[in-house]
Amino acid sequence: METIILSGEKAIQEGARAIKNGDIVVFPTETVYGLGASAFDIGAIRQIYDAKGRPSDNPLIVHVYKKEQIYSLAVDISAEAQKVIDNFMPGPITIILKKSELIDRCITAGLDTVGIRMPSSEIARKFIAACGVPIVAPSANTSTHISPTTAKHVYDDMKGRVHIIIDGGDSDVGIESTIVDLTTDIPTILRPGAITSQMLADVLGQVATFKGEVIVAKAPGMKYKHYAPNCNMVVGATIDAIVSHYDSCIKEGLHPIVLCKSEFAQFLKGKKYIDLGATAEEITHNIYSAMHKGEEQADYIICQDLGTEEKLLSVMNRVNKASAGKRI
Ligand code: TXA
Ligand code: MG
């Protein structure tokens, strides 16, 4: 299959036509690029699982362009859920609600809940509106690889597996949406993202965060190895440890690269590194791009431990997964 990258109004129209024909289409969102299909076309939904090599027990989230759509896809929407809808949508958040009869179990992998997301990206919303149906979409990467934040990332990973990629430039946020389960007594974060637990707590009063095994049971996708580059990656606790590990990699004939905050770049003169930026927003925006570049330009990635600042917890969640917990 030939893979083409389209942009502008034509891309939205061609993409929507393909969806209506039962095909799958890649589209940009403010978090990461998504691989979309009509939520009402089971054949197209199966193609998503095939194209990604995704296990069938991992549910898909449903994307809408206006809030009214949410009320037909979900039932029993609590006052808490309504507050999240009012305060954070459209935006980088996915809400888990009890599904309505319109949602087939092949979307939810048999669960009676559904994840719903309304992107703030204008291109994403125009595309979903043009399709005329809600759009199911996982991140547009092959299963377990790094999520894409540019059309080129998608092309390099998915060429031959999908026909149309709609190019919307760099994804603003840079990591996947926060997932919050609103079917539990206390709203519970299943996947951290740019909407932090503090931001949710400010609106809801209290939120819980699932850790370790509990997340596994709640968000099926979290149990799979995720977000990993095609080469080894480790987390370096201190700049001294990073520098000496880098030197021993070189001695072993490896080609390492360091990912670090701007303020640490000065300690890496003469070494290969990628500056992730200074603010939490910049670092979030750049992390996946840096991993993509890292696997292209090197064969070993050493990522600085980015610390425990609340806004960077979601980035460290992805970094820890990408490095499978390996630390130096
Ligand atoms: O930012 C995002 O959320 C991106 C863009 C494209 O919207 N999408 C995305 O989809 O990251 P995906 O499939 O890569 O990750 C969705 C996660 C998976 O871990 C899945 O298991 C979980 O959401 N999920 C989906 N439906 C669920 C449900 N009903 N209950 C619990 N977890 C659910
Ligand atoms: Mg994904």
Short mmCIF file of C-alpha atoms and ligand atoms in Angstrom, two decimals:
data_model
loop_
_atom_site.label_atom_id
_atom_site.label_comp_id
_atom_site.label_asym_id
_atom_site.label_seq_id
_atom_site.Cartn_x
_atom_site.Cartn_y
_atom_site.Cartn_z
CA MET A 1 0.00 0.00 0.00
CA GLU A 2 1.29 3.45 -0.87
CA THR A 3 1.39 5.89 2.05
CA ILE A 4 0.80 9.57 1.28
CA ILE A 5 1.12 12.67 3.47
CA LEU A 6 -1.49 15.37 2.75
CA SER A 7 -2.03 18.78 4.31
CA GLY A 8 -4.54 21.62 4.31
CA GLU A 9 -8.25 21.53 3.58
CA LYS A 10 -7.77 18.87 0.87
CA ALA A 11 -6.26 16.51 3.44
CA ILE A 12 -9.30 16.84 5.71
CA GLN A 13 -11.72 16.19 2.84
CA GLU A 14 -9.73 13.24 1.42
CA GLY A 15 -9.27 11.80 4.90
CA ALA A 16 -12.99 12.07 5.70
CA ARG A 17 -13.84 10.42 2.38
CA ALA A 18 -11.51 7.52 3.19
CA ILE A 19 -13.15 7.08 6.62
CA LYS A 20 -16.59 6.98 4.96
CA ASN A 21 -15.21 4.28 2.62
CA GLY A 22 -14.24 2.14 5.61
CA ASP A 23 -10.52 2.95 5.61
CA ILE A 24 -8.21 4.03 8.43
CA VAL A 25 -6.58 7.48 8.38
CA VAL A 26 -3.83 9.13 10.45
CA PHE A 27 -4.67 12.59 11.79
CA PRO A 28 -2.87 15.09 14.05
CA THR A 29 -3.99 16.01 17.57
CA GLU A 30 -2.44 18.32 20.18
CA THR A 31 -1.13 15.30 22.13
CA VAL A 32 0.19 12.81 19.55
CA TYR A 33 -0.94 11.66 16.08
CA GLY A 34 -3.86 9.22 16.04
CA LEU A 35 -4.77 6.33 13.73
CA GLY A 36 -8.49 6.83 13.14
CA ALA A 37 -11.47 4.74 12.04
CA SER A 38 -15.23 5.24 12.22
CA ALA A 39 -16.49 4.20 15.67
CA PHE A 40 -19.43 2.60 13.84
CA ASP A 41 -17.43 0.47 11.37
CA ILE A 42 -16.24 -2.79 12.89
CA GLY A 43 -14.24 -3.76 9.80
CA ALA A 44 -12.29 -0.49 9.95
CA ILE A 45 -11.73 -0.91 13.71
CA ARG A 46 -10.21 -4.34 13.06
CA GLN A 47 -7.86 -2.73 10.52
CA ILE A 48 -6.53 -0.47 13.30
CA TYR A 49 -5.54 -3.49 15.40
CA ASP A 50 -3.90 -5.11 12.33
CA ALA A 51 -2.03 -2.00 11.22
CA LYS A 52 -0.57 -1.41 14.69
CA GLY A 53 -0.06 -5.04 15.63
CA ARG A 54 -2.08 -4.16 18.74
CA PRO A 55 -3.36 -6.90 21.08
CA SER A 56 -7.15 -7.14 20.85
CA ASP A 57 -7.62 -6.85 24.64
CA ASN A 58 -6.43 -3.23 24.57
CA PRO A 59 -9.43 -0.86 24.15
CA LEU A 60 -9.54 2.20 21.90
CA ILE A 61 -10.62 5.70 22.86
CA VAL A 62 -13.36 7.52 20.96
CA HIS A 63 -12.74 11.05 19.66
CA VAL A 64 -15.49 13.64 19.25
CA TYR A 65 -15.54 17.21 17.94
CA LYS A 66 -18.40 18.61 20.05
CA LYS A 67 -19.61 17.93 23.56
CA GLU A 68 -23.13 16.86 22.52
CA GLN A 69 -21.62 13.69 21.03
CA ILE A 70 -20.44 12.59 24.48
CA TYR A 71 -24.00 12.24 25.76
CA SER A 72 -24.92 9.72 23.07
CA LEU A 73 -21.79 7.59 23.58
CA ALA A 74 -21.88 7.43 27.39
CA VAL A 75 -24.53 7.02 30.12
CA ASP A 76 -24.72 7.74 33.87
CA ILE A 77 -22.57 10.88 33.60
CA SER A 78 -21.91 12.01 37.18
CA ALA A 79 -21.65 15.59 38.45
CA GLU A 80 -17.87 15.02 38.74
CA ALA A 81 -17.69 13.88 35.12
CA GLN A 82 -19.65 16.95 34.05
CA LYS A 83 -17.14 19.18 35.87
CA VAL A 84 -14.27 17.57 33.98
CA ILE A 85 -16.12 18.02 30.69
CA ASP A 86 -16.83 21.69 31.52
CA ASN A 87 -13.31 22.54 32.70
CA PHE A 88 -10.93 20.48 30.56
CA MET A 89 -12.63 19.64 27.28
CA PRO A 90 -11.60 20.21 24.56
CA GLY A 91 -8.05 19.41 25.65
CA PRO A 92 -5.45 16.72 26.38
CA ILE A 93 -7.67 14.52 28.56
CA THR A 94 -9.57 11.24 28.07
CA ILE A 95 -12.52 10.48 30.35
CA ILE A 96 -13.64 6.96 31.15
CA LEU A 97 -17.43 6.72 31.39
CA LYS A 98 -20.03 3.97 31.29
CA LYS A 99 -20.61 3.18 27.61
CA SER A 100 -23.93 3.53 25.81
CA GLU A 101 -25.35 0.91 23.45
CA LEU A 102 -23.87 2.77 20.49
CA ILE A 103 -20.38 1.65 21.52
CA ASP A 104 -19.49 -1.83 20.28
CA ARG A 105 -17.46 -4.08 22.58
CA CYS A 106 -14.74 -4.43 19.95
CA ILE A 107 -13.87 -0.79 20.79
CA THR A 108 -13.79 -1.37 24.54
CA ALA A 109 -12.23 -4.86 24.42
CA GLY A 110 -15.26 -6.18 26.26
CA LEU A 111 -15.35 -3.52 29.02
CA ASP A 112 -18.61 -1.74 29.80
CA THR A 113 -16.79 1.59 29.99
CA VAL A 114 -15.54 3.79 27.16
CA GLY A 115 -12.74 6.37 26.90
CA ILE A 116 -13.84 9.63 25.29
CA ARG A 117 -11.61 12.46 24.14
CA MET A 118 -12.34 15.82 22.52
CA PRO A 119 -9.08 17.17 21.10
CA SER A 120 -8.38 20.90 21.16
CA SER A 121 -6.46 20.65 17.86
CA GLU A 122 -8.52 22.48 15.26
CA ILE A 123 -7.46 20.18 12.43
CA ALA A 124 -8.44 17.14 14.50
CA ARG A 125 -11.86 18.57 15.24
CA LYS A 126 -12.44 19.67 11.63
CA PHE A 127 -11.49 16.17 10.49
CA ILE A 128 -13.82 14.43 12.98
CA ALA A 129 -16.64 16.82 12.02
CA ALA A 130 -16.07 16.11 8.31
CA CYS A 131 -16.21 12.35 8.98
CA GLY A 132 -19.71 12.75 10.44
CA VAL A 133 -19.11 9.99 13.01
CA PRO A 134 -17.08 9.67 16.23
CA ILE A 135 -13.56 8.46 15.48
CA VAL A 136 -11.78 5.73 17.43
CA ALA A 137 -8.04 6.29 17.49
CA PRO A 138 -5.01 4.93 19.29
CA SER A 139 -1.66 6.65 18.89
CA ALA A 140 -0.43 6.16 15.30
CA ASN A 141 2.62 4.03 16.07
CA THR A 142 3.26 0.32 15.72
CA SER A 143 2.46 -1.41 19.02
CA THR A 144 5.13 -0.72 21.70
CA HIS A 145 7.03 1.88 19.61
CA ILE A 146 7.26 5.58 20.53
CA SER A 147 4.12 7.66 19.87
CA PRO A 148 4.45 10.05 16.90
CA THR A 149 4.36 13.84 17.24
CA THR A 150 5.02 14.65 13.56
CA ALA A 151 3.75 13.27 10.24
CA LYS A 152 7.30 12.10 9.51
CA HIS A 153 7.43 10.01 12.70
CA VAL A 154 4.21 8.32 11.53
CA TYR A 155 5.53 7.81 8.00
CA ASP A 156 8.78 6.22 9.18
CA ASP A 157 6.93 3.81 11.50
CA MET A 158 3.70 3.06 9.59
CA LYS A 159 4.51 3.36 5.87
CA GLY A 160 2.78 0.62 3.90
CA ARG A 161 0.27 0.06 6.73
CA VAL A 162 -1.96 3.09 6.15
CA HIS A 163 -2.79 5.07 3.00
CA ILE A 164 -3.42 8.66 4.20
CA ILE A 165 -1.52 10.68 6.81
CA ILE A 166 -2.96 14.16 7.48
CA ASP A 167 -0.06 16.47 8.33
CA GLY A 168 -0.81 19.05 11.03
CA GLY A 169 2.78 19.91 11.97
CA ASP A 170 4.25 19.29 15.44
CA SER A 171 1.82 18.12 18.15
CA ASP A 172 1.70 20.98 20.70
CA VAL A 173 1.61 18.96 23.92
CA GLY A 174 3.85 16.08 22.85
CA ILE A 175 2.66 13.16 25.03
CA GLU A 176 -0.63 11.25 25.21
CA SER A 177 -3.67 12.59 27.07
CA THR A 178 -4.28 12.20 30.79
CA ILE A 179 -6.76 9.35 31.31
CA VAL A 180 -9.18 9.80 34.21
CA ASP A 181 -11.70 7.16 35.24
CA LEU A 182 -14.95 8.86 36.25
CA THR A 183 -16.85 5.65 36.96
CA THR A 184 -15.15 5.11 40.33
CA ASP A 185 -16.23 6.66 43.66
CA ILE A 186 -13.15 8.86 43.61
CA PRO A 187 -12.06 9.99 40.12
CA THR A 188 -8.89 8.08 39.34
CA ILE A 189 -6.01 8.90 37.03
CA LEU A 190 -5.06 5.83 34.98
CA ARG A 191 -2.43 7.54 32.81
CA PRO A 192 -0.71 10.82 33.74
CA GLY A 193 -0.55 13.60 31.15
CA ALA A 194 -0.46 17.36 30.71
CA ILE A 195 -3.64 17.78 32.78
CA THR A 196 -2.06 17.00 36.16
CA SER A 197 -3.65 15.42 39.22
CA GLN A 198 -3.35 18.80 40.96
CA MET A 199 -5.32 20.50 38.16
CA LEU A 200 -8.03 17.83 38.45
CA ALA A 201 -8.04 17.99 42.25
CA ASP A 202 -8.52 21.78 42.09
CA VAL A 203 -11.78 21.19 40.24
CA LEU A 204 -12.95 17.91 41.79
CA GLY A 205 -11.74 18.20 45.37
CA GLN A 206 -10.03 14.82 45.29
CA VAL A 207 -8.52 12.44 42.76
CA ALA A 208 -6.75 9.13 43.17
CA THR A 209 -3.81 7.85 41.18
CA PHE A 210 -3.45 4.20 40.43
CA LYS A 211 0.08 2.90 40.74
CA GLY A 212 1.74 -0.30 39.59
CA GLU A 213 -0.46 -3.36 39.36
CA VAL A 214 -3.72 -1.54 39.84
CA ILE A 215 -3.21 0.52 36.69
CA VAL A 216 -2.61 -2.74 34.87
CA ALA A 217 -6.03 -3.98 35.81
CA LYS A 218 -7.77 -0.69 35.05
CA ALA A 219 -6.22 0.55 31.77
CA PRO A 220 -5.45 -2.60 29.84
CA GLY A 221 -2.94 -0.81 27.60
CA MET A 222 -0.71 0.09 30.52
CA LYS A 223 0.40 -3.50 30.99
CA TYR A 224 2.20 -3.63 27.67
CA LYS A 225 5.74 -2.41 27.16
CA HIS A 226 5.19 1.01 25.71
CA TYR A 227 6.73 4.07 24.20
CA ALA A 228 10.08 2.36 23.61
CA PRO A 229 12.73 3.40 21.08
CA ASN A 230 14.36 0.73 18.90
CA CYS A 231 17.59 0.92 20.88
CA ASN A 232 18.58 0.58 24.53
CA MET A 233 17.63 3.45 26.80
CA VAL A 234 18.62 4.11 30.43
CA VAL A 235 17.86 6.86 32.95
CA GLY A 236 20.83 8.70 34.49
CA ALA A 237 20.32 9.96 38.04
CA THR A 238 23.09 12.57 38.11
CA ILE A 239 25.14 14.41 35.51
CA ASP A 240 28.34 12.76 36.84
CA ALA A 241 26.84 9.30 36.41
CA ILE A 242 25.69 10.24 32.91
CA VAL A 243 29.12 11.53 31.87
CA SER A 244 30.99 8.46 33.14
CA HIS A 245 28.40 6.06 31.66
CA TYR A 246 28.69 7.88 28.33
CA ASP A 247 32.47 7.42 28.36
CA SER A 248 32.21 3.71 29.12
CA CYS A 249 29.67 3.29 26.29
CA ILE A 250 32.18 4.87 23.91
CA LYS A 251 34.90 2.47 25.13
CA GLU A 252 32.57 -0.43 24.36
CA GLY A 253 32.15 0.83 20.79
CA LEU A 254 28.57 2.11 21.28
CA HIS A 255 27.22 5.42 19.93
CA PRO A 256 25.42 6.98 22.91
CA ILE A 257 23.34 10.14 23.01
CA VAL A 258 22.16 12.05 26.10
CA LEU A 259 18.73 13.68 26.51
CA CYS A 260 18.90 16.45 29.10
CA LYS A 261 17.39 19.69 30.39
CA SER A 262 18.89 22.88 28.90
CA GLU A 263 20.75 23.79 32.09
CA PHE A 264 22.80 20.58 31.92
CA ALA A 265 23.89 20.91 28.28
CA GLN A 266 26.98 22.88 29.39
CA PHE A 267 28.37 19.73 31.08
CA LEU A 268 28.15 17.71 27.89
CA LYS A 269 30.51 19.67 25.61
CA GLY A 270 32.09 17.35 23.04
CA LYS A 271 29.45 14.69 23.68
CA LYS A 272 26.39 13.92 21.61
CA TYR A 273 23.23 15.24 23.29
CA ILE A 274 19.73 16.59 22.67
CA ASP A 275 18.55 19.61 24.66
CA LEU A 276 14.99 18.86 25.83
CA GLY A 277 14.31 22.49 26.81
CA ALA A 278 14.04 24.41 30.08
CA THR A 279 10.35 24.43 31.05
CA ALA A 280 8.05 21.48 31.77
CA GLU A 281 6.00 22.39 28.68
CA GLU A 282 9.09 22.41 26.43
CA ILE A 283 10.36 19.13 27.83
CA THR A 284 6.94 17.48 27.39
CA HIS A 285 6.73 18.81 23.84
CA ASN A 286 10.21 17.53 22.95
CA ILE A 287 10.53 14.17 24.72
CA TYR A 288 9.13 11.85 22.03
CA SER A 289 10.82 13.77 19.20
CA ALA A 290 14.10 13.43 21.09
CA MET A 291 13.58 9.67 21.48
CA HIS A 292 12.82 9.40 17.75
CA LYS A 293 15.98 11.39 16.93
CA GLY A 294 17.96 9.40 19.47
CA GLU A 295 17.15 6.05 17.90
CA GLU A 296 18.02 7.44 14.45
CA GLN A 297 21.31 9.08 15.38
CA ALA A 298 22.63 6.76 18.08
CA ASP A 299 22.35 3.20 19.34
CA TYR A 300 22.10 3.96 23.06
CA ILE A 301 20.02 6.68 24.78
CA ILE A 302 20.86 8.05 28.22
CA CYS A 303 18.00 10.24 29.49
CA GLN A 304 18.52 12.50 32.46
CA ASP A 305 16.21 11.87 35.42
CA LEU A 306 13.89 14.88 35.11
CA GLY A 307 12.99 14.93 38.79
CA THR A 308 9.72 15.04 40.65
CA GLU A 309 8.20 18.36 39.57
CA GLU A 310 4.45 17.69 39.31
CA LYS A 311 4.26 18.78 35.65
CA LEU A 312 7.08 16.44 34.69
CA LEU A 313 5.68 13.29 36.34
CA SER A 314 3.87 12.35 33.13
CA VAL A 315 7.10 12.71 31.15
CA MET A 316 9.02 10.58 33.67
CA ASN A 317 6.21 7.99 33.43
CA ARG A 318 6.95 7.68 29.67
CA VAL A 319 10.75 7.78 30.17
CA ASN A 320 10.60 5.02 32.81
CA LYS A 321 8.55 2.86 30.48
CA ALA A 322 10.80 3.53 27.49
CA SER A 323 13.83 2.52 29.54
CA ALA A 324 11.99 -0.42 31.14
CA GLY A 325 13.10 0.95 34.53
CA LYS A 326 16.85 0.65 33.74
CA ARG A 327 18.85 3.25 35.71
CA ILE A 328 22.51 4.10 36.05
O1 TXA B 1 -3.65 11.51 23.53
C1 TXA B 1 -4.19 10.42 23.34
O2 TXA B 1 -4.92 9.87 24.19
C2 TXA B 1 -3.93 9.74 21.98
C3 TXA B 1 -4.52 10.62 20.87
C4 TXA B 1 -4.41 10.00 19.50
O3 TXA B 1 -5.84 10.96 21.19
N1 TXA B 1 -4.46 8.42 21.96
C5 TXA B 1 -3.90 7.39 22.66
O4 TXA B 1 -4.53 6.17 22.46
O5 TXA B 1 -2.93 7.52 23.37
P1 TXA B 1 -3.84 4.78 22.88
O6 TXA B 1 -4.76 3.73 22.36
O7 TXA B 1 -2.46 4.75 22.40
O8 TXA B 1 -3.92 4.80 24.44
C6 TXA B 1 -5.21 4.74 25.06
C7 TXA B 1 -5.11 4.07 26.40
C8 TXA B 1 -4.73 2.60 26.37
O9 TXA B 1 -3.75 2.36 27.37
C9 TXA B 1 -6.03 1.87 26.71
O10 TXA B 1 -5.82 0.66 27.39
C10 TXA B 1 -6.73 2.89 27.59
O11 TXA B 1 -6.42 4.12 26.98
N2 TXA B 1 -8.20 2.74 27.54
C11 TXA B 1 -9.02 2.85 26.48
N3 TXA B 1 -10.31 2.61 26.83
C12 TXA B 1 -10.30 2.36 28.15
C13 TXA B 1 -11.31 2.03 29.11
N4 TXA B 1 -12.58 1.92 28.77
N5 TXA B 1 -10.93 1.83 30.40
C14 TXA B 1 -9.62 1.95 30.76
N6 TXA B 1 -8.62 2.26 29.89
C15 TXA B 1 -8.95 2.45 28.61
MG MG B 2 -0.47 4.36 22.36
#
